[in-house]
């Protein structure tokens, strides 16, 4: 906006003042004064430009043209940008949280799979150890060889009677795990350990499914995966399906097999062992064989033994491919009707193309794509570590079933004591189950974000409307003043910056009114004086014009200087606010550092407690190691006792033999003595069997003690490593506390520097106030010069030529002043 009339008034004041200065000062002095003033103004202008150049923030504002945008738009944009930034940060935080939960779920699920796999592996190793003990038994193998060579059924039954007690004893040892022990000689004679008899089976043993698979494989030891039992006595032990371990039986003096041992596992034992296994986040797990066959499905045992390919597809009615192929009906076959393994069986049913197209992948069920990825991961791990026999992993690639992403983990058991097994435990968990809570929170936060945006926009519109309306009112009043109407009223009830601006605006209008009034008075005086000094005005006209030009330059210099002072005052105020914000921020940082230091000290105390607990565990392990050594020594003593018993048994056999010979010599008189000798021989045989059994058990106990001792040693090494880690952690906490002390000292020092800056800012404000007061004094001096003009009128009455100009100026001044309405 412009103030044309006011500028005209200043010109008149300057010209009138120049006339007074001409009569009071010489021309030379005026020129020197003018030169000095010009130099001072140039220096001040250069200093002002330097200040602006140093203010980089102002440069950025000018280059970005932010000052060209309306205040309302700036505030609205600020609200929108702030909300968007918060939304981005929140979204990133939720994404990070979701990924963290998925990673934790992967690790926990893999740990559970490894724990379950190790549990299964231990059970199978115990079964393998038992089978190995039976096949290497010094009584069973020779007796079985005698059955192979026996020509009469009586002799075979006699030797079978010797073997059966041993099998019963071995079977009773793992009665919870093993449903039956079946020992067959090379000529097909079968002895059972446990309940049942083979006499009612209407086929040769080597025509059974398990025996045929074992013979065809040519292996010395073989695991037969889940299959339908074709021996009726096995079906009374936990279901129609079973898992078998087949081992060849050898004599200690020959490398030729004398028979086959079949160990059948109870399927219900697997059910009991795995019923408490729950995959996190409602996941599912399966045990799969090397032929893509289902070993065990905890969710549905009727899937056991079937191919995954037939189980992973269902039609629109929910029927699996196996049901459509009628393979599930094979589970109801009688034992005599079973001809081959379940996953090899062919029902002869073929599905048409329409039925195949109607099939889709089964929800939350393992499929061939998952098996392929698992096998690929197993091969990669096996390539890196060829010695590994059991290991687990996580499928990092995306696995999608019917549009749902799945998390897949696995644990594979390649072999049991050298016998190939190739069982793989696979778990699948829908990712949506893991991130469901996060997604619910995200949806709720999005809803809150939308509400906040709406409220923010409403507040933004309200605030910008309030600011714009206040500034608009001031603009309207300024337009009235520009048109000459000084009779304006401004609302001074507001307490914000716009209210302060209004108060200053009112003060400015009042000062302007006073100025116009004074000018009117001066104008009247000038008109009267021009009539009396017209005769002498022309002589001093030239001097008056020179001094008038000088005053014009002074006026032109003072006005920008006044504006610069006001701008600098605003800059200083903004700097004051920024310094205060910095001081508050440093206080907050200081508080956070203090809190972090306390947390570090608390963490150190916790680690010390952990170290003390580790020391106690280490002492306990040492005591446990001593107890194991004592148990090992006692076991050795018992072994000596069994050796003694075996020696006594052998001597008793010899005595019984001698007694029999003597009884035979005695004839009829020695018959009773012969009966006693026979009983003594039986007791000696039983003592020998018991001693052998005890010796076998002691060997197993010795192996278990050795494994326990190795585990205790490993635990001691782990605890030692743990102690070193705890000590290192304590040292790290000490370093953290020291670092926090340094940070706290640095922040304290910076805070002191900022306080010095604040004191300097206060001094700058005081200097600006003094500079502002000096400017006001200059303005008052100009007004005083105007007043002094009246006193010097008598001195210039003789300047006639100047009186005419003064008269013209008075007329112009009168016209200019009349524009304003006071």
Tab-separated table of N, CA and C in Angstrom, residues 101 200 228 274 284 292 410 505 537 544 553 569 590 597 619-620 630 763:
chain	number	residue	atom	x	y	z
A	101	UNK	N	7.189	-59.987	14.475
A	101	UNK	CA	6.340	-61.068	14.979
A	101	UNK	C	6.473	-62.314	14.106
A	200	UNK	N	-2.174	-119.023	13.514
A	200	UNK	CA	-3.452	-118.741	12.862
A	200	UNK	C	-3.289	-117.934	11.580
A	228	UNK	N	-0.695	-100.665	6.274
A	228	UNK	CA	-1.770	-101.457	6.868
A	228	UNK	C	-1.192	-102.790	7.340
A	274	UNK	N	2.571	-87.166	20.569
A	274	UNK	CA	2.479	-85.911	19.823
A	274	UNK	C	1.192	-85.134	20.098
A	284	UNK	N	-0.253	-76.132	11.755
A	284	UNK	CA	-0.424	-77.569	11.600
A	284	UNK	C	0.933	-78.186	11.277
A	292	UNK	N	7.064	-89.297	-0.523
A	292	UNK	CA	5.945	-88.345	-0.514
A	292	UNK	C	4.703	-88.981	0.095
A	410	UNK	N	10.613	-76.906	8.870
A	410	UNK	CA	10.765	-78.351	8.752
A	410	UNK	C	11.906	-78.839	9.632
A	505	UNK	N	-1.458	-0.510	15.333
A	505	UNK	CA	-2.086	0.191	14.214
A	505	UNK	C	-2.888	1.399	14.710
A	537	UNK	N	12.142	36.641	0.047
A	537	UNK	CA	12.228	35.206	-0.214
A	537	UNK	C	13.135	34.855	-1.386
A	544	UNK	N	17.730	27.848	0.173
A	544	UNK	CA	16.641	27.027	0.745
A	544	UNK	C	16.467	25.722	-0.035
A	553	UNK	N	16.871	13.904	1.228
A	553	UNK	CA	17.744	12.734	1.293
A	553	UNK	C	17.749	12.113	2.681
A	569	UNK	N	14.145	-6.208	14.498
A	569	UNK	CA	13.473	-6.499	15.766
A	569	UNK	C	12.676	-7.804	15.661
A	590	UNK	N	18.799	-34.002	28.343
A	590	UNK	CA	19.487	-34.252	29.606
A	590	UNK	C	18.705	-35.240	30.470
A	597	UNK	N	21.115	-43.624	31.804
A	597	UNK	CA	22.183	-44.009	32.721
A	597	UNK	C	21.637	-44.904	33.835
A	619	UNK	N	28.256	-75.203	39.999
A	619	UNK	CA	28.537	-76.060	41.157
A	619	UNK	C	27.655	-77.316	41.133
A	620	UNK	N	26.387	-77.109	40.791
A	620	UNK	CA	25.448	-78.249	40.740
A	620	UNK	C	25.901	-79.276	39.701
A	630	UNK	N	30.310	-92.078	40.506
A	630	UNK	CA	30.019	-93.084	41.532
A	630	UNK	C	29.089	-94.163	40.997
A	763	UNK	N	20.962	-8.757	25.148
A	763	UNK	CA	21.718	-7.517	24.909
A	763	UNK	C	21.378	-6.921	23.549
